[in-house]
mmCIF file of C-alpha atoms in Angstrom:
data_model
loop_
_atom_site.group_PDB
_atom_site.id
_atom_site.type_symbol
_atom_site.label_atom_id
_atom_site.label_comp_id
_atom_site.label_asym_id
_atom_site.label_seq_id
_atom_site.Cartn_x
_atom_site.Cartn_y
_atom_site.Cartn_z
ATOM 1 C CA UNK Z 1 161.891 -51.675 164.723
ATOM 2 C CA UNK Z 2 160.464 -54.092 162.326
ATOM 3 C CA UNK Z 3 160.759 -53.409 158.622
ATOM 4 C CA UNK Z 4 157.809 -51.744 156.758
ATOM 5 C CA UNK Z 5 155.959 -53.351 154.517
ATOM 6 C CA UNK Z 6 155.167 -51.722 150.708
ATOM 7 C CA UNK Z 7 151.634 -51.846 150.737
ATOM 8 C CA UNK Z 8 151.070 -51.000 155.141
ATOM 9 C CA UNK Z 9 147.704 -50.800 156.489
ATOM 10 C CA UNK Z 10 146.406 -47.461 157.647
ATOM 11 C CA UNK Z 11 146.817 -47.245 160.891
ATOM 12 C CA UNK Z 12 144.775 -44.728 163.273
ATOM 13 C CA UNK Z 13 145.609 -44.498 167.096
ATOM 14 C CA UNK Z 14 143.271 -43.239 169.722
ATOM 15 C CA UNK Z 15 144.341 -41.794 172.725
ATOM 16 C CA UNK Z 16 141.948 -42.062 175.509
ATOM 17 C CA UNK Z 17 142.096 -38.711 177.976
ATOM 18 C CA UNK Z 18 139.252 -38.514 179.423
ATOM 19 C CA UNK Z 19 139.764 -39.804 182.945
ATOM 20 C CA UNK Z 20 139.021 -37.969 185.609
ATOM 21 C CA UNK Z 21 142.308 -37.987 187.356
ATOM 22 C CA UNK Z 22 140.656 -38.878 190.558
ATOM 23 C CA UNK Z 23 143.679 -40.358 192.069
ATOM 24 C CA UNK Z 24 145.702 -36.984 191.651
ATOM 25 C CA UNK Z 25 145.190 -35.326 194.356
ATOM 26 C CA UNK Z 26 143.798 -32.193 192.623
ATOM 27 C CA UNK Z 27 145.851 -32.257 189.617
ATOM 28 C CA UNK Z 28 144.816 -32.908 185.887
ATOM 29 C CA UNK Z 29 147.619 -35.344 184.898
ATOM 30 C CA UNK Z 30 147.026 -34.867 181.357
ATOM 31 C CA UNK Z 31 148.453 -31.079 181.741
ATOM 32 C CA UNK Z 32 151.279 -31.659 184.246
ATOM 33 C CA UNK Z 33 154.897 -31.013 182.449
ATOM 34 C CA UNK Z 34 157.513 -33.257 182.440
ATOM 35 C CA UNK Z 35 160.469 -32.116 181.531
ATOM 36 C CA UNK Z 36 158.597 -29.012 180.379
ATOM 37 C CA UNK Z 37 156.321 -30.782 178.370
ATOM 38 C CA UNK Z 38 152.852 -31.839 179.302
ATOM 39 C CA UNK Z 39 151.961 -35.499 179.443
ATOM 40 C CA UNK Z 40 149.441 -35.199 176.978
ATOM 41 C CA UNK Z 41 151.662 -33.476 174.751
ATOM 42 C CA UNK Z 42 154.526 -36.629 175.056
ATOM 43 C CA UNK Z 43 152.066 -39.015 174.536
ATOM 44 C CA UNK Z 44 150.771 -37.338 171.147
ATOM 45 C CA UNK Z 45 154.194 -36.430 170.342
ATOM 46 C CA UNK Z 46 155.435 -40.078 170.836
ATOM 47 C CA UNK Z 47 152.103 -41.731 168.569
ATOM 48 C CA UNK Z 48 152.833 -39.043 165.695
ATOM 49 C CA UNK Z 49 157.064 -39.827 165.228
ATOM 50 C CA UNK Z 50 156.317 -43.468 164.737
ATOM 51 C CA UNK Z 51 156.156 -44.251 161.237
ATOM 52 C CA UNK Z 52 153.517 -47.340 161.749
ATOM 53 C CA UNK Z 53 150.724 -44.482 163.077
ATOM 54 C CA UNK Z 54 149.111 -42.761 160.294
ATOM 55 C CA UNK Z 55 146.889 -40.560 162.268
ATOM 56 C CA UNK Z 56 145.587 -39.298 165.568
ATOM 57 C CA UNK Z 57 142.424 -39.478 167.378
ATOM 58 C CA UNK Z 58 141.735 -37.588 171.098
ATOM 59 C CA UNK Z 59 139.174 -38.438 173.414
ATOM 60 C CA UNK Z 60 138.858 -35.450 175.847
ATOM 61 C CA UNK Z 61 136.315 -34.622 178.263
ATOM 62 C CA UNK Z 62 134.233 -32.018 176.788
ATOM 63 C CA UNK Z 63 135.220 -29.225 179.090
ATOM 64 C CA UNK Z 64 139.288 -29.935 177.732
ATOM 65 C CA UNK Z 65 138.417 -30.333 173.926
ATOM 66 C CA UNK Z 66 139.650 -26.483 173.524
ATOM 67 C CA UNK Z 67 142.762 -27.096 175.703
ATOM 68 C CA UNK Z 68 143.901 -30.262 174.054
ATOM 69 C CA UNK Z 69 143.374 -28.255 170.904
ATOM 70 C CA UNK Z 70 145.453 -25.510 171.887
ATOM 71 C CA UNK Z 71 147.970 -27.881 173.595
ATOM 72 C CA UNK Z 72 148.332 -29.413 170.118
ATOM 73 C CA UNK Z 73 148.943 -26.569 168.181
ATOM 74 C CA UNK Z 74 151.244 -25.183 170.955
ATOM 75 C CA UNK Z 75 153.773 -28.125 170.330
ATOM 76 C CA UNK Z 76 152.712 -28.392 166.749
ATOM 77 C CA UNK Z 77 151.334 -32.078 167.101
ATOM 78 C CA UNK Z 78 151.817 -33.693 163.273
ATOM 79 C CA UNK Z 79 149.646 -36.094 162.302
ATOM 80 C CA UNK Z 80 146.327 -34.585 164.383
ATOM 81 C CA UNK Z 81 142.948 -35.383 162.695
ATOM 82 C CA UNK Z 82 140.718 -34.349 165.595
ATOM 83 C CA UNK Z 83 139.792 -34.104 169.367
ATOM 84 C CA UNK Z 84 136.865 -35.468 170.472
ATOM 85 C CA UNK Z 85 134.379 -35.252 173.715
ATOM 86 C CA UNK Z 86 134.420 -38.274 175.515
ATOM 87 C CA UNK Z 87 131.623 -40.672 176.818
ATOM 88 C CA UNK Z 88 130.677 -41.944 180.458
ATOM 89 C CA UNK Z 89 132.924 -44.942 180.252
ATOM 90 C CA UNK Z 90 136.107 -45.426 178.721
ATOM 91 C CA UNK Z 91 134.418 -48.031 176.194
ATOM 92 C CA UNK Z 92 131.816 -45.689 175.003
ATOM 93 C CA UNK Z 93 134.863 -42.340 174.065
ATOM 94 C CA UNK Z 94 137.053 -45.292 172.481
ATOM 95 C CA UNK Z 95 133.728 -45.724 170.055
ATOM 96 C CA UNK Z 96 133.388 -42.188 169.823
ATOM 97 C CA UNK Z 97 136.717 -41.889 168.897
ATOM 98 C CA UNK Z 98 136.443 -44.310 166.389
ATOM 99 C CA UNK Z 99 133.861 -42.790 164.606
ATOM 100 C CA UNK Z 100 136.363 -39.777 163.770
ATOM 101 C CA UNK Z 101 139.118 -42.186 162.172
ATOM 102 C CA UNK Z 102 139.929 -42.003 158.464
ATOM 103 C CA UNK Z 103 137.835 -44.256 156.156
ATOM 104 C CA UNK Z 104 140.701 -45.416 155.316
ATOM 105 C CA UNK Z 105 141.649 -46.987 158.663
ATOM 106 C CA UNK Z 106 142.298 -50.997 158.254
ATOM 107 C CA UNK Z 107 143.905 -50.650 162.166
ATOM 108 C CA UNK Z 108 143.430 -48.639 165.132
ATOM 109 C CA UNK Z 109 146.288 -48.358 167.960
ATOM 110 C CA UNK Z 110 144.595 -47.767 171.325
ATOM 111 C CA UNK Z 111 146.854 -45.748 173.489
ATOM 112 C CA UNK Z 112 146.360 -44.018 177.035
ATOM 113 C CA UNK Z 113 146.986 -41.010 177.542
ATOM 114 C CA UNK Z 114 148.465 -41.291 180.772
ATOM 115 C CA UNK Z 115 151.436 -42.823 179.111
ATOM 116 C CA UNK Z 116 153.986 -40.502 177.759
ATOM 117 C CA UNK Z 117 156.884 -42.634 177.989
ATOM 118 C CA UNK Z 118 156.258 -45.208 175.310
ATOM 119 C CA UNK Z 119 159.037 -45.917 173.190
ATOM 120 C CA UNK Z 120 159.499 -46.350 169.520
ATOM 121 C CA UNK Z 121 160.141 -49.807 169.988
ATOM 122 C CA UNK Z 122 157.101 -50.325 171.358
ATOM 123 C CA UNK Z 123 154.990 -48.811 169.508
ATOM 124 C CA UNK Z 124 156.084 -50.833 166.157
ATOM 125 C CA UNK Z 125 156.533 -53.940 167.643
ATOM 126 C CA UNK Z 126 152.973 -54.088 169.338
ATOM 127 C CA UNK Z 127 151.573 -52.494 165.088
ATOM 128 C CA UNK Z 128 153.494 -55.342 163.588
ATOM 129 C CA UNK Z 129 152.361 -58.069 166.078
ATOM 130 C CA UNK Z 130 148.773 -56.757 165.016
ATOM 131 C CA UNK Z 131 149.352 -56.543 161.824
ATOM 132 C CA UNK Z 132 150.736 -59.962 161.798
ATOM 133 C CA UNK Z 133 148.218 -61.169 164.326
ATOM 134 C CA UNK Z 134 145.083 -59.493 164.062
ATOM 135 C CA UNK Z 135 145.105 -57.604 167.510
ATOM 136 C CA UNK Z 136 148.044 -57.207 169.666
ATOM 137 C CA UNK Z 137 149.096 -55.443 172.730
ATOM 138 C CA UNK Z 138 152.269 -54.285 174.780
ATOM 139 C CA UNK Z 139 152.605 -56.407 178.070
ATOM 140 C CA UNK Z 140 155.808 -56.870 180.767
ATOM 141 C CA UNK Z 141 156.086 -60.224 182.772
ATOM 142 C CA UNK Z 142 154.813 -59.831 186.529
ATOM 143 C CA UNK Z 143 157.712 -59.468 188.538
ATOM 144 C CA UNK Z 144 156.305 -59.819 192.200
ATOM 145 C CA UNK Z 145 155.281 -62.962 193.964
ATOM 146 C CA UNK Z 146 151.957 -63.274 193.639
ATOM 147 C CA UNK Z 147 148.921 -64.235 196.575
ATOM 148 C CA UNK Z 148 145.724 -65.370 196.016
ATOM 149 C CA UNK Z 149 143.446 -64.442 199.338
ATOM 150 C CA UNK Z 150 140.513 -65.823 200.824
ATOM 151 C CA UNK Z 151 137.676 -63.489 201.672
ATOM 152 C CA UNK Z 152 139.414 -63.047 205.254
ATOM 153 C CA UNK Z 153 142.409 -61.388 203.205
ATOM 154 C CA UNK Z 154 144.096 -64.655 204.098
ATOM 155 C CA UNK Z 155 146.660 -66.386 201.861
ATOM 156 C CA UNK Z 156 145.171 -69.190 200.457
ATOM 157 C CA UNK Z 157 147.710 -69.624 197.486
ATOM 158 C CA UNK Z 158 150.631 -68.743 195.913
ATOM 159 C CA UNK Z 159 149.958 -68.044 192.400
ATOM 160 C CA UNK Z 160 152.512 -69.568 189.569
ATOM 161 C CA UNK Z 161 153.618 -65.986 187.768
ATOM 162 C CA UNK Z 162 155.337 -67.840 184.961
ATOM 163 C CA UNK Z 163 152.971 -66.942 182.502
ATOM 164 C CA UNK Z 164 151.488 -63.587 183.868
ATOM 165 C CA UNK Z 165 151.688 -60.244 182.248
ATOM 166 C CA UNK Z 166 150.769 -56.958 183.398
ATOM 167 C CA UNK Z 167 149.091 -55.482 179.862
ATOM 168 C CA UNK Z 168 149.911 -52.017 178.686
ATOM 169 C CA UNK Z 169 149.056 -49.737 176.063
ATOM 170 C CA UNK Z 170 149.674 -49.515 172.896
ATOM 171 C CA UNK Z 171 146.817 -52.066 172.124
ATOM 172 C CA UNK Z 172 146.171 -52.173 168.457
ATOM 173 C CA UNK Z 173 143.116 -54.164 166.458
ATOM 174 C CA UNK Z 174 142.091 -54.381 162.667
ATOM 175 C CA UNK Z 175 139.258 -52.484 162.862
ATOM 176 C CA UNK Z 176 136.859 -55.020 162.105
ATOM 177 C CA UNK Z 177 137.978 -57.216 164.639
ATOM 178 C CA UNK Z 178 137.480 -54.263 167.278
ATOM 179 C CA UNK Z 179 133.918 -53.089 165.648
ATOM 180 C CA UNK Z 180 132.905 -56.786 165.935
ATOM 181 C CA UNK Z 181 133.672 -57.442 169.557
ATOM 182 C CA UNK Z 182 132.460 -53.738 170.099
ATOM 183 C CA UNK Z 183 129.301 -55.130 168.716
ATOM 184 C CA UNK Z 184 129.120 -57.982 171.031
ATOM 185 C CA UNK Z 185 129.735 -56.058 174.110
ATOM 186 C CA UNK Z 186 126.491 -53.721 172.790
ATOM 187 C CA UNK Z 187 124.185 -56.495 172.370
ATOM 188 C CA UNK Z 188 125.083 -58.127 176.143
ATOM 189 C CA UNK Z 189 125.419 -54.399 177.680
ATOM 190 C CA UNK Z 190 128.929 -55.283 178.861
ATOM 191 C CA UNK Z 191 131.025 -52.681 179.111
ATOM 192 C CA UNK Z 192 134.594 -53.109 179.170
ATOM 193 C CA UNK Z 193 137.311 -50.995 181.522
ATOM 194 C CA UNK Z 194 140.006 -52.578 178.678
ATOM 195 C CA UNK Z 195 139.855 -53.218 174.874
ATOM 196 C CA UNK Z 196 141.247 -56.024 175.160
ATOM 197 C CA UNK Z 197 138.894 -57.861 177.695
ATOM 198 C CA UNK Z 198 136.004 -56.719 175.328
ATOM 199 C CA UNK Z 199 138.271 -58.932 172.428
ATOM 200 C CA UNK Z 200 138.483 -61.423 175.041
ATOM 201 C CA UNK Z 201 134.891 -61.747 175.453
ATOM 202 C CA UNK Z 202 133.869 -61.925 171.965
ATOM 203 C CA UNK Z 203 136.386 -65.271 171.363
ATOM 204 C CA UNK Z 204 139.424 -63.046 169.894
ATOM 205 C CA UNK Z 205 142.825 -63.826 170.379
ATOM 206 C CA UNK Z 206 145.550 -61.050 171.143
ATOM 207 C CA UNK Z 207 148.936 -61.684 170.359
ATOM 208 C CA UNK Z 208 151.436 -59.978 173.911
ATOM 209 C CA UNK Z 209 153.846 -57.945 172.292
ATOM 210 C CA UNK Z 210 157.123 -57.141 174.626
ATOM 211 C CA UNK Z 211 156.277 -53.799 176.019
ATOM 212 C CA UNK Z 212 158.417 -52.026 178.478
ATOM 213 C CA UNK Z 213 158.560 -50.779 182.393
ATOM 214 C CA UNK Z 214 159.342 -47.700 181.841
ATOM 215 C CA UNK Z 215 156.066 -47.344 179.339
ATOM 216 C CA UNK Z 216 154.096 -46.606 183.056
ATOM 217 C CA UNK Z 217 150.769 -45.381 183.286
ATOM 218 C CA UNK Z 218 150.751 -41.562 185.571
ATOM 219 C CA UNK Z 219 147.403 -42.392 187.958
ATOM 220 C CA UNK Z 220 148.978 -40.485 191.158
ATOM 221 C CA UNK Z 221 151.665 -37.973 191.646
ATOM 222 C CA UNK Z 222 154.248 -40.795 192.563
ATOM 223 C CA UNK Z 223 153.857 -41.995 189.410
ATOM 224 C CA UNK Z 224 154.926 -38.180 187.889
ATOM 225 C CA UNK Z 225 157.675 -38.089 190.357
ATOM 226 C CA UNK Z 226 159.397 -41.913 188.704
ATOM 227 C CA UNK Z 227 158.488 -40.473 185.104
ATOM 228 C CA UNK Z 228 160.445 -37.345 185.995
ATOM 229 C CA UNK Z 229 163.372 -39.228 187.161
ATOM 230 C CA UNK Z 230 163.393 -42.147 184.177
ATOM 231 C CA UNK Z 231 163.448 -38.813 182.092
ATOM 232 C CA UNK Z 232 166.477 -37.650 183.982
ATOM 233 C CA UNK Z 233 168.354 -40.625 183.861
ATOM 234 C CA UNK Z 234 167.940 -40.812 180.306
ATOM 235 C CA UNK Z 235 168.727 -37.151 179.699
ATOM 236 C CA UNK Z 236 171.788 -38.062 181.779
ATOM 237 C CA UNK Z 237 172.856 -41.484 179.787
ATOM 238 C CA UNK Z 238 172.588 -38.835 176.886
#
């Protein structure tokens, strides 16, 4: 997707997986298989085929560093640097992932864990947009109608979805850009459940790159079940 260009900024991508699957109902969705292979394991194995992604970066909780190590070598994960332990909030193991990126890093690619099923397509068209840009990140139009509720939970308006997106990962900065509006977030104590509200706050704009459905986020076991079947359809289009 895209063409590269001769002289292509070095891109590192973080993967956040440090959640604490509290919506799973006892399982660690990081380590459930799909299709045989764990989530984790599609997600690093989807970052490290892309050409535009130079290296990798995991943020683990410090109890799975060891597994995601030996989950890594098990499915012989190219393009590895290092897993990392995590911090309290997904804002402060983003940082500490960032400190374990290459000097050489111009870009960072921000991708959840949770999300094995992002496609090639994505991933370069979000890198370029970023590159092109400055900061970027994969988004899908809202498809339902909308409500806005008073505090009652009554309808008090319907809201125009014309130019709503739901946002998902890949999100990709120059790193300066990030380290800047990481900066800003430090100096107000904000801390920021999404990179790209922290770019928000510190006056950045973010181009939305076309992301995809089927590039869904696993947060319950429902969400394993649709992955398992989008996998099976495709195995089946095959």
């Amino acid at each position: 997707m895209g063409q590269k260009r001769d002289h292509q900024p070095y891109v590192a991508a973080i993967i956040p997986a440090a959640g604490m699957s509290t919506r799973m109902r006892g399982l660690d969705k990081q380590f459930e298989e799909l299709q045989g292979i764990p989530v984790l394991a599609r997600t690093m194995l989807a970052l490290s085929q892309s050409d535009w992604i130079n290296e990798l970066v995991v943020v683990a909780r410090r109890e799975d560093v060891a597994d995601v190590l030996g989950l890594a070598e098990a499915w012989k994960i190219p393009k590895l640097r290092s897993v990392v332990a995590g911090g309290r909030t997904r804002q402060q193991s983003v940082l500490r992932g960032l400190e374990a990126v290459s000097p050489q890093a111009g870009f960072v690619a921000i991708h959840d864990g949770a999300r094995p099923l992002v496609s090639q397509q994505v991933i370069a068209r979000t890198v370029l947009d970023a590159l092109n840009y400055g900061a970027a990140a994969a988004a899908v139009p809202v498809v339902d109608t909308l409500k806005l509720a008073d505090e009652m939970g009554r309808i008090s308006q319907t809201v125009d979805r014309s130019r709503l997106f739901a946002v998902q990962t890949p999100q990709v900065f120059s790193l300066e850009s990030y380290l800047k509006a990481a900066r800003e977030a430090l100096n107000q104590e904000r801390d920021y459940t999404d990179d790209c509200q922290m770019l928000e706050a510190a006056g950045l704009p973010i181009k939305l790159s076309e992301g995809d459905p089927r590039n869904l986020k696993i947060t319950t076991p429902e969400d394993l079940a649709v992955a398992q079947a989008i996998l099976e359809q495709e195995e089946w289009a095959l």
